[in-house]
Short mmCIF file of C-alpha atoms and ligand atoms in Angstrom, two decimals:
data_model
loop_
_atom_site.label_atom_id
_atom_site.label_comp_id
_atom_site.label_asym_id
_atom_site.label_seq_id
_atom_site.Cartn_x
_atom_site.Cartn_y
_atom_site.Cartn_z
CA MET A 1 88.55 215.81 -1.44
CA ASN A 2 87.11 214.45 1.78
CA ILE A 3 87.69 216.79 4.72
CA LEU A 4 87.62 216.36 8.48
CA LEU A 5 86.86 219.41 10.62
CA ILE A 6 87.82 219.22 14.31
CA GLY A 7 85.67 221.15 16.80
CA SER A 8 82.11 221.74 17.94
CA GLY A 9 81.47 225.46 18.41
CA GLY A 10 80.10 228.39 16.46
CA ARG A 11 83.49 228.93 14.89
CA GLU A 12 83.42 225.41 13.48
CA HIS A 13 79.81 225.72 12.31
CA ALA A 14 80.81 228.80 10.31
CA LEU A 15 83.84 226.98 8.89
CA ALA A 16 81.68 223.95 8.00
CA TRP A 17 79.15 226.20 6.23
CA LYS A 18 81.89 227.77 4.12
CA LEU A 19 83.96 224.61 3.51
CA ALA A 20 80.86 222.77 2.29
CA GLN A 21 80.23 225.48 -0.34
CA SER A 22 83.51 224.70 -2.09
CA PRO A 23 83.39 222.58 -5.24
CA LEU A 24 86.61 220.96 -3.95
CA CYS A 25 84.76 219.50 -0.95
CA GLU A 26 83.33 216.00 -1.43
CA THR A 27 82.36 214.66 1.99
CA LEU A 28 82.83 216.89 5.02
CA TYR A 29 83.08 215.17 8.41
CA ALA A 30 82.96 217.07 11.70
CA ALA A 31 84.28 215.65 14.98
CA PRO A 32 82.30 216.00 17.12
CA GLY A 33 80.44 218.85 15.39
CA ASN A 34 77.05 220.13 16.53
CA PRO A 35 73.42 219.85 15.34
CA GLY A 36 73.70 223.05 13.29
CA MET A 37 76.39 221.47 11.13
CA LEU A 38 74.21 218.54 10.07
CA GLU A 39 73.21 220.53 6.99
CA HIS A 40 76.83 220.60 5.81
CA ALA A 41 78.68 217.71 7.43
CA LYS A 42 78.50 214.16 8.73
CA LEU A 43 79.02 214.23 12.49
CA VAL A 44 81.45 211.64 13.81
CA THR A 45 82.89 210.76 17.20
CA VAL A 46 86.67 210.71 17.03
CA ASP A 47 88.64 211.95 20.04
CA PRO A 48 91.09 214.65 18.86
CA ALA A 49 93.34 213.83 21.84
CA ASP A 50 93.80 210.32 20.38
CA HIS A 51 96.01 211.11 17.39
CA GLY A 52 96.13 207.46 16.29
CA ALA A 53 92.33 207.36 16.16
CA VAL A 54 92.16 210.55 14.08
CA ILE A 55 94.71 209.15 11.60
CA ALA A 56 92.88 205.80 11.44
CA PHE A 57 89.60 207.63 10.77
CA CYS A 58 91.19 209.63 7.93
CA GLN A 59 92.63 206.48 6.38
CA GLU A 60 89.34 204.60 6.63
CA LYS A 61 87.30 207.44 5.09
CA ALA A 62 89.93 208.59 2.57
CA VAL A 63 90.13 212.00 4.24
CA SER A 64 93.05 213.89 2.73
CA PHE A 65 92.64 217.23 4.52
CA VAL A 66 91.99 218.09 8.16
CA VAL A 67 90.98 221.54 9.43
CA ILE A 68 91.58 222.04 13.16
CA GLY A 69 89.30 224.66 14.76
CA PRO A 70 90.28 225.02 18.46
CA GLU A 71 93.68 225.68 20.05
CA ALA A 72 93.92 222.71 22.42
CA PRO A 73 94.55 220.03 19.75
CA LEU A 74 97.05 222.36 18.02
CA VAL A 75 99.03 223.01 21.19
CA ASP A 76 98.84 219.24 21.76
CA GLY A 77 100.54 218.51 18.41
CA LEU A 78 97.67 216.98 16.42
CA ALA A 79 98.85 218.78 13.27
CA ASP A 80 102.33 217.22 13.60
CA SER A 81 100.90 213.72 13.96
CA LEU A 82 98.68 214.16 10.90
CA ARG A 83 101.48 215.61 8.77
CA ALA A 84 103.76 212.74 9.79
CA ALA A 85 101.05 210.38 8.52
CA GLY A 86 100.98 212.21 5.17
CA ILE A 87 97.64 213.96 5.75
CA ALA A 88 97.39 217.66 4.86
CA VAL A 89 96.28 219.82 7.75
CA PHE A 90 95.27 223.43 8.28
CA GLY A 91 96.73 224.49 11.61
CA PRO A 92 100.20 225.05 13.03
CA SER A 93 102.58 222.48 14.48
CA LYS A 94 102.97 222.10 18.22
CA ALA A 95 106.16 224.19 18.07
CA ALA A 96 104.53 227.03 16.11
CA ALA A 97 101.37 226.87 18.26
CA GLN A 98 103.52 228.10 21.16
CA LEU A 99 102.49 231.50 19.82
CA GLU A 100 99.27 230.84 21.74
CA GLY A 101 100.47 228.16 24.13
CA SER A 102 103.23 230.20 25.80
CA LYS A 103 103.01 233.93 26.41
CA GLY A 104 106.70 234.03 27.37
CA PHE A 105 107.64 232.44 24.02
CA VAL A 106 105.83 235.23 22.15
CA LYS A 107 107.33 237.99 24.27
CA ASP A 108 110.86 236.69 23.73
CA LEU A 109 110.22 236.41 19.99
CA CYS A 110 108.93 240.00 19.90
CA ALA A 111 111.98 241.22 21.84
CA ARG A 112 114.39 239.46 19.45
CA GLU A 113 112.63 240.71 16.32
CA GLY A 114 111.84 244.24 17.49
CA ILE A 115 108.07 243.66 17.25
CA PRO A 116 106.11 246.36 19.12
CA THR A 117 104.49 244.99 22.28
CA ALA A 118 104.28 245.80 26.01
CA ALA A 119 107.50 245.72 28.06
CA TYR A 120 107.65 242.48 30.07
CA ALA A 121 109.50 240.10 32.37
CA ARG A 122 109.25 236.29 32.63
CA HIS A 123 109.44 234.66 36.03
CA SER A 124 109.41 231.07 37.21
CA GLY A 125 109.93 231.92 40.89
CA LYS A 126 107.51 233.81 43.11
CA ASP A 127 109.96 235.92 45.12
CA ALA A 128 111.77 237.27 42.08
CA ALA A 129 108.41 238.05 40.46
CA LEU A 130 107.19 239.95 43.53
CA ALA A 131 110.44 241.91 43.71
CA ASP A 132 110.15 242.83 40.04
CA LEU A 133 106.60 244.26 40.21
CA ALA A 134 107.49 247.78 41.28
CA ARG A 135 109.30 248.80 38.09
CA PHE A 136 106.14 248.22 35.97
CA GLY A 137 104.06 250.88 37.75
CA LEU A 138 100.27 250.60 38.02
CA PRO A 139 98.08 249.23 36.66
CA VAL A 140 100.20 246.19 35.87
CA VAL A 141 99.29 243.07 33.91
CA ILE A 142 100.05 239.60 35.32
CA LYS A 143 99.67 236.59 33.01
CA ALA A 144 99.95 232.85 33.45
CA ASP A 145 102.35 231.64 30.75
CA GLY A 146 100.32 228.69 29.46
CA LEU A 147 96.80 228.03 28.16
CA ALA A 148 94.24 228.94 30.84
CA ALA A 149 91.00 228.86 28.83
CA GLY A 150 91.22 232.61 28.23
CA LYS A 151 91.27 233.34 31.96
CA GLY A 152 94.98 233.60 32.76
CA VAL A 153 95.26 237.41 32.66
CA ILE A 154 94.87 239.68 35.70
CA ILE A 155 95.01 243.47 35.43
CA ALA A 156 96.01 244.71 38.88
CA GLU A 157 95.10 248.28 39.81
CA THR A 158 96.93 248.34 43.15
CA GLU A 159 100.18 246.97 44.51
CA ALA A 160 98.22 244.65 46.81
CA GLU A 161 96.22 243.24 43.88
CA ALA A 162 99.41 242.73 41.91
CA ARG A 163 101.05 240.82 44.75
CA GLU A 164 97.90 238.77 45.24
CA ALA A 165 97.81 237.90 41.51
CA VAL A 166 101.42 236.70 41.58
CA GLU A 167 100.77 234.65 44.73
CA PHE A 168 97.61 233.18 43.19
CA MET A 169 99.38 232.04 40.03
CA PHE A 170 102.37 230.53 41.81
CA SER A 171 100.06 228.68 44.19
CA GLY A 172 98.47 226.93 41.22
CA GLY A 173 95.42 229.19 40.74
CA PHE A 174 95.57 228.58 36.99
CA GLY A 175 97.08 225.12 37.33
CA GLU A 176 100.17 224.25 35.31
CA ALA A 177 99.61 227.32 33.10
CA GLY A 178 100.82 229.49 35.99
CA ALA A 179 104.07 227.65 36.71
CA GLU A 180 105.65 230.53 34.84
CA VAL A 181 104.35 234.09 34.98
CA VAL A 182 104.73 237.06 32.64
CA ILE A 183 104.55 240.58 34.08
CA GLU A 184 103.63 243.26 31.54
CA GLU A 185 103.44 247.00 31.22
CA PHE A 186 99.79 248.14 30.91
CA MET A 187 98.99 249.54 27.46
CA THR A 188 96.14 251.92 26.69
CA GLY A 189 94.19 252.30 23.46
CA GLU A 190 91.41 250.61 21.53
CA GLU A 191 91.66 246.87 20.97
CA ALA A 192 91.21 245.25 17.57
CA SER A 193 91.82 241.81 16.13
CA PHE A 194 93.54 241.03 12.87
CA PHE A 195 93.73 237.73 11.01
CA ALA A 196 96.28 236.48 8.48
CA ILE A 197 96.63 233.16 6.69
CA SER A 198 100.14 231.77 6.35
CA ASP A 199 101.71 228.78 4.58
CA GLY A 200 104.90 229.21 6.58
CA THR A 201 106.44 231.74 4.19
CA ASN A 202 103.74 233.69 2.39
CA VAL A 203 101.09 235.59 4.36
CA LEU A 204 97.70 236.88 3.22
CA PRO A 205 95.69 239.40 5.27
CA PHE A 206 92.25 238.01 6.15
CA GLY A 207 90.53 240.99 7.73
CA SER A 208 89.90 242.77 11.02
CA ALA A 209 87.27 242.40 13.73
CA GLN A 210 86.35 243.61 17.19
CA ASP A 211 84.64 241.58 19.86
CA HIS A 212 82.88 242.24 23.16
CA LYS A 213 84.45 240.26 25.98
CA ARG A 214 82.29 241.40 28.92
CA VAL A 215 78.98 239.69 29.59
CA GLY A 216 76.89 242.84 30.14
CA ASP A 217 75.69 245.82 28.12
CA GLY A 218 78.08 248.76 28.15
CA ASP A 219 81.01 246.33 28.47
CA THR A 220 80.32 245.55 32.13
CA GLY A 221 80.45 242.39 34.23
CA PRO A 222 82.78 239.39 34.04
CA ASN A 223 84.80 238.38 31.00
CA THR A 224 83.50 235.74 28.61
CA GLY A 225 84.78 234.00 25.50
CA GLY A 226 83.09 236.81 23.53
CA MET A 227 79.45 237.98 23.47
CA GLY A 228 79.50 239.27 19.91
CA ALA A 229 81.75 240.57 17.16
CA TYR A 230 81.78 242.48 13.91
CA SER A 231 84.02 242.79 10.89
CA PRO A 232 85.55 244.97 9.61
CA THR A 233 86.25 247.67 12.16
CA GLY A 234 86.77 251.26 11.04
CA VAL A 235 89.65 251.79 13.49
CA PHE A 236 91.66 249.24 11.57
CA THR A 237 92.45 251.46 8.59
CA PRO A 238 94.41 250.22 5.54
CA GLU A 239 97.42 252.16 6.91
CA ILE A 240 97.23 250.35 10.24
CA GLU A 241 96.82 247.03 8.44
CA ALA A 242 99.95 247.71 6.40
CA GLU A 243 101.87 248.61 9.54
CA VAL A 244 100.67 245.50 11.38
CA MET A 245 101.62 243.29 8.43
CA GLU A 246 105.09 244.82 8.11
CA ARG A 247 106.03 245.33 11.75
CA ILE A 248 104.22 242.49 13.51
CA VAL A 249 102.86 239.67 11.34
CA ARG A 250 105.57 239.25 8.69
CA PRO A 251 108.48 239.43 11.16
CA THR A 252 106.74 236.77 13.28
CA VAL A 253 106.23 234.41 10.34
CA SER A 254 109.82 234.98 9.12
CA ALA A 255 111.28 234.36 12.58
CA LEU A 256 109.39 231.08 12.97
CA ALA A 257 110.44 229.93 9.47
CA ARG A 258 114.06 230.73 10.27
CA ASP A 259 113.78 228.77 13.53
CA ASN A 260 112.45 225.70 11.67
CA MET A 261 108.91 225.95 12.94
CA PRO A 262 107.09 227.40 9.92
CA TYR A 263 103.66 228.76 10.81
CA GLN A 264 100.95 227.13 8.68
CA GLY A 265 97.46 228.22 9.58
CA VAL A 266 95.65 231.34 10.67
CA LEU A 267 97.46 233.83 12.83
CA PHE A 268 95.07 235.80 15.04
CA ALA A 269 96.72 238.94 16.41
CA GLY A 270 95.12 240.74 19.35
CA LEU A 271 96.29 244.34 19.05
CA MET A 272 96.25 247.50 21.10
CA LEU A 273 96.02 250.60 18.93
CA THR A 274 98.13 252.89 21.10
CA ALA A 275 99.20 256.50 20.60
CA GLU A 276 102.58 255.13 19.46
CA GLY A 277 100.98 252.83 16.88
CA PRO A 278 99.64 249.26 16.94
CA LYS A 279 101.21 246.92 19.49
CA LEU A 280 100.75 243.18 19.93
CA ILE A 281 98.77 242.06 22.99
CA GLU A 282 98.74 238.37 22.17
CA TYR A 283 98.59 235.80 19.41
CA ASN A 284 96.14 232.97 18.96
CA CYS A 285 96.92 230.07 16.64
CA ARG A 286 93.32 229.63 15.37
CA PHE A 287 90.35 231.68 14.26
CA GLY A 288 88.57 233.69 16.95
CA ASP A 289 85.20 232.56 18.22
CA PRO A 290 82.91 234.46 17.39
CA GLU A 291 85.24 236.49 15.11
CA CYS A 292 85.41 233.60 12.64
CA GLN A 293 81.65 233.75 12.13
CA VAL A 294 81.75 237.34 10.89
CA LEU A 295 84.86 236.77 8.77
CA MET A 296 83.18 233.80 7.05
CA MET A 297 80.09 235.92 6.31
CA ARG A 298 82.32 238.36 4.42
CA PHE A 299 84.74 235.95 2.74
CA GLU A 300 83.96 235.59 -0.95
CA GLY A 301 86.53 233.04 -2.05
CA ASP A 302 86.83 229.26 -1.92
CA LEU A 303 87.70 228.39 1.68
CA VAL A 304 88.88 224.86 0.90
CA ASP A 305 91.26 226.19 -1.74
CA LEU A 306 92.65 228.88 0.57
CA LEU A 307 93.09 226.68 3.65
CA HIS A 308 94.50 223.79 1.64
CA ARG A 309 97.04 226.07 -0.02
CA ALA A 310 98.08 227.26 3.45
CA SER A 311 98.74 223.63 4.38
CA GLN A 312 101.29 223.23 1.55
CA VAL A 313 104.85 224.56 1.51
CA ASP A 314 104.72 227.79 -0.52
CA GLY A 315 101.09 226.96 -1.36
CA LEU A 316 99.95 230.57 -1.11
CA LYS A 317 102.64 231.86 -3.47
CA ASP A 318 100.33 232.24 -6.46
CA ALA A 319 97.06 232.30 -4.55
CA PRO A 320 94.44 234.82 -5.60
CA PRO A 321 94.16 237.71 -3.11
CA VAL A 322 91.61 237.22 -0.35
CA ARG A 323 88.35 238.94 -1.31
CA MET A 324 86.07 240.16 1.45
CA ARG A 325 82.60 241.59 0.87
CA ASP A 326 82.60 245.36 1.23
CA ALA A 327 79.95 245.10 3.95
CA THR A 328 79.80 244.71 7.71
CA ALA A 329 79.01 241.39 9.33
CA LEU A 330 77.85 241.35 12.94
CA THR A 331 77.10 238.46 15.26
CA VAL A 332 75.20 238.44 18.55
CA VAL A 333 75.86 235.59 20.95
CA MET A 334 72.78 234.13 22.63
CA ALA A 335 74.02 232.50 25.83
CA ALA A 336 72.35 230.27 28.38
CA ARG A 337 71.30 231.89 31.67
CA GLY A 338 74.17 231.61 34.16
CA TYR A 339 76.99 232.09 31.62
CA PRO A 340 79.92 232.76 32.14
CA GLY A 341 79.34 230.93 35.43
CA THR A 342 77.42 227.66 35.29
CA PRO A 343 75.05 227.84 32.31
CA GLU A 344 71.58 226.32 32.47
CA LYS A 345 71.45 223.24 30.26
CA GLY A 346 68.47 221.91 28.36
CA GLY A 347 66.53 225.14 27.72
CA THR A 348 64.40 224.76 24.59
CA ILE A 349 65.06 226.71 21.41
CA ASP A 350 62.48 227.32 18.69
CA MET A 351 63.69 228.89 15.47
CA ARG A 352 60.65 228.40 13.23
CA ALA A 353 59.75 232.09 12.91
CA PRO A 354 61.23 233.59 9.73
CA HIS A 355 64.08 236.13 9.84
CA ASN A 356 66.94 237.29 7.62
CA GLY A 357 69.86 236.33 9.85
CA ARG A 358 72.19 233.34 9.68
CA VAL A 359 72.33 231.32 12.87
CA PHE A 360 75.48 229.41 13.73
CA HIS A 361 75.12 226.85 16.50
CA ALA A 362 77.69 227.10 19.29
CA GLY A 363 76.40 225.00 22.19
CA THR A 364 73.29 223.10 21.16
CA ALA A 365 72.07 219.52 21.28
CA THR A 366 69.01 217.68 20.05
CA VAL A 367 67.04 215.78 22.68
CA ASP A 368 64.05 213.75 21.43
CA GLY A 369 63.92 215.88 18.31
CA GLN A 370 63.93 219.14 20.29
CA LEU A 371 66.80 221.63 19.93
CA VAL A 372 68.11 222.60 23.38
CA ALA A 373 70.92 224.62 24.95
CA ASN A 374 74.01 222.57 25.71
CA GLY A 375 76.72 225.04 26.65
CA GLY A 376 77.43 228.60 27.74
CA ARG A 377 77.39 230.29 24.37
CA VAL A 378 74.50 228.67 22.51
CA LEU A 379 73.73 230.49 19.24
CA ASN A 380 75.58 233.07 17.12
CA VAL A 381 72.94 235.14 15.38
CA THR A 382 74.64 236.77 12.44
CA ALA A 383 73.79 239.25 9.70
CA LEU A 384 75.45 241.13 6.89
CA GLY A 385 74.59 244.78 6.22
CA ALA A 386 75.82 247.76 4.24
CA ASN A 387 77.26 249.12 7.50
CA ALA A 388 77.36 248.21 11.19
CA ARG A 389 74.06 249.95 11.94
CA GLU A 390 72.24 247.89 9.30
CA ALA A 391 73.97 244.62 10.26
CA GLN A 392 73.13 245.29 13.92
CA ALA A 393 69.44 245.93 13.14
CA LEU A 394 69.20 242.75 11.06
CA ALA A 395 70.99 240.62 13.64
CA TYR A 396 68.73 241.82 16.48
CA ALA A 397 65.60 241.33 14.34
CA ALA A 398 66.75 237.73 13.97
CA VAL A 399 67.46 237.44 17.71
CA ASP A 400 63.92 238.64 18.40
CA ALA A 401 62.48 235.99 16.10
CA ILE A 402 64.14 233.19 18.08
CA ASP A 403 62.25 231.70 21.00
CA PHE A 404 64.86 230.73 23.62
CA PRO A 405 63.31 231.57 27.02
CA SER A 406 66.33 230.53 29.09
CA GLY A 407 68.75 232.45 26.89
CA PHE A 408 70.04 236.01 27.01
CA CYS A 409 72.20 238.30 24.93
CA ARG A 410 73.74 241.74 25.01
CA ARG A 411 71.63 244.37 23.25
CA ASP A 412 74.53 246.65 22.25
CA ILE A 413 76.86 244.53 20.12
CA GLY A 414 78.66 246.82 17.68
CA TRP A 415 78.07 250.02 19.66
CA ARG A 416 81.56 251.42 19.05
CA GLU A 417 81.31 250.94 15.32
CA VAL A 418 77.77 252.30 15.11
CA ALA A 419 78.87 255.38 17.09
CA ARG A 420 81.79 255.87 14.72
CA GLU A 421 79.49 255.65 11.72
CA SER A 422 77.19 258.30 13.17
CA ALA A 423 80.03 260.67 14.13
P1 LIG B 501 95.07 238.12 26.54
O1 LIG B 501 94.49 236.83 27.07
O2 LIG B 501 96.55 238.19 26.54
O3 LIG B 501 94.41 238.54 25.27
O4 LIG B 501 94.56 239.25 27.54
C1 LIG B 501 93.18 239.41 27.78
C2 LIG B 501 92.84 240.86 27.79
O5 LIG B 501 93.62 241.54 28.78
C3 LIG B 501 93.17 241.58 26.49
O6 LIG B 501 92.15 241.45 25.56
C4 LIG B 501 93.34 243.00 26.99
O7 LIG B 501 92.08 243.61 27.15
C5 LIG B 501 93.95 242.82 28.34
N1 LIG B 501 95.42 242.95 28.28
C6 LIG B 501 96.32 241.96 28.13
N2 LIG B 501 97.57 242.43 28.13
C7 LIG B 501 97.47 243.77 28.30
C8 LIG B 501 98.43 244.84 28.41
N3 LIG B 501 99.74 244.61 28.36
N4 LIG B 501 97.94 246.08 28.55
C9 LIG B 501 96.62 246.34 28.63
N5 LIG B 501 95.68 245.38 28.56
C10 LIG B 501 96.10 244.10 28.39
N1 LIG B 502 86.82 235.79 20.94
C1 LIG B 502 88.17 235.69 21.37
C2 LIG B 502 88.84 234.42 21.07
O1 LIG B 502 88.40 233.61 20.30
O2 LIG B 502 89.92 234.21 21.62
#
C-alpha cells in the first residue's frame, strides 16, 4: 500500500524508517518530512490543516493509509475527515483525542471509571479557582485545560505562586488553552511513560520509556520537549505494567468505546509511580518525541501491519503479540544553542565520521547541499545496547563523531537507569 506520514520531527523520522522496512509499504510519502527521511520517503508539501488537500493528495497518489505523528492534527480532527473519505488512518478521532486536548476531560473520565490519578477540580472562573486552592495544600499543580505546546503546567510551591498561576492562566497567559483551569493534588514518585496500541477495543502493550525534560545535566534548568530518552526502564516492572493495563489503560479504552468515541491509535500514558501504586499524570494521543525513537529501535515486528490493524475495527483481535528486542535503546537529543528559548538557525552539521549510532533528524534542513540546524531539537542520536550503560556509551560515541559546532546536548541521558544497573 501507499502510505502518507504526517509530521516533520525525530518521531516521524523514526516512524518513516520503520514503516519503510515493511514489505506492505509500497511508496511512503511524508508531509512535510525532513531531510533525514529522504532515504525512506518522498517528501511532499500538503498542509495537514487543510483536510480537503490531504484527502485530494491521497486520492491522486492512491494512498490508502495515513499515519499521523503529532497531536495538533489529531485534536483538529484530521483522522475523522480521512475516515469519512474512506481512507484508513492511524490516530484517534477528534473526540478521542480529547484525552490529550482537554485535561479536564481526562480527569472526569478517571473519576467516573475509578482510574487512579491525582485529586482535582475544574474551574472556568478565576474567583472560584482562587477560593478552591487552599484545600489542595502545597505544592499544588495548576494546569491550563487545553493544548499549550507542553507548557501549560505550573507547579506552585507557595500560596502566592499558586494564586499568580491561576491569575496568569485566566488572563490568557496560555491563550485559549487556559480558558479553563484544572487544579491538582501534587503527587510524588518516579515518572515513567507507557505506550499501548489500540484499535478501539483491543489493546496491546508497546513498552515503557523514561525521558529527560530539563535542558541541563542533573535535570536542571528550564523544561524542554525532551532532551533524551531510553526504553525500557527497570522501574516499570512486568507487575506494574499489568497493573497499569488493568487499572488505567483498559478502563480508559473501554469507557471511550462505550461513549462512542473508540480510541484508535497509540495511547501514551504519563505515569507517577507513587507509594500507593501507579497513577496517571496525563495522556497523549500520539507517540512521544523522543520516546518513539527508542521504541522503534526495539520494535521487531512489522510496523505497517500493526498500525494498519489498529486503524481497523477489531483489527488487533488476532494480531501477533508485540515483540520488543530484549535490549536497551537510548537517544541523546542534540539541540541548537539557545533551545528551549530561541534556537540558533543555520548551524552546519557534518556527519561524515563513522560511528555505530542511528541518527534521526528532528530539526534539520539542507541549504545549498549543506545540512544545517533548522529547529530547537536538531538530531536524535540513538543506539541499542545490552543494557543502558552500553547504549549510553554507544550513543555518546556517536554524538562525539558528529561535527555540529552550534549544537549542544546533555551528557547524562539515562543516568537513573545506569545507576539502577550498577546498584
Ligand atoms: P503534563 O503536561 O500534565 O505531563 O505535566 C508536565 C509535568 O508536570 C509532568 O511530567 C510532571 O512532572 C508534572 N506534573 C503534572 N501533574 C502533576 C501532579 N499532579 N503531581 C506532580 N507532578 C505533576
Ligand atoms: N517527550 C514528551 C512528549 O512527547 O510529550
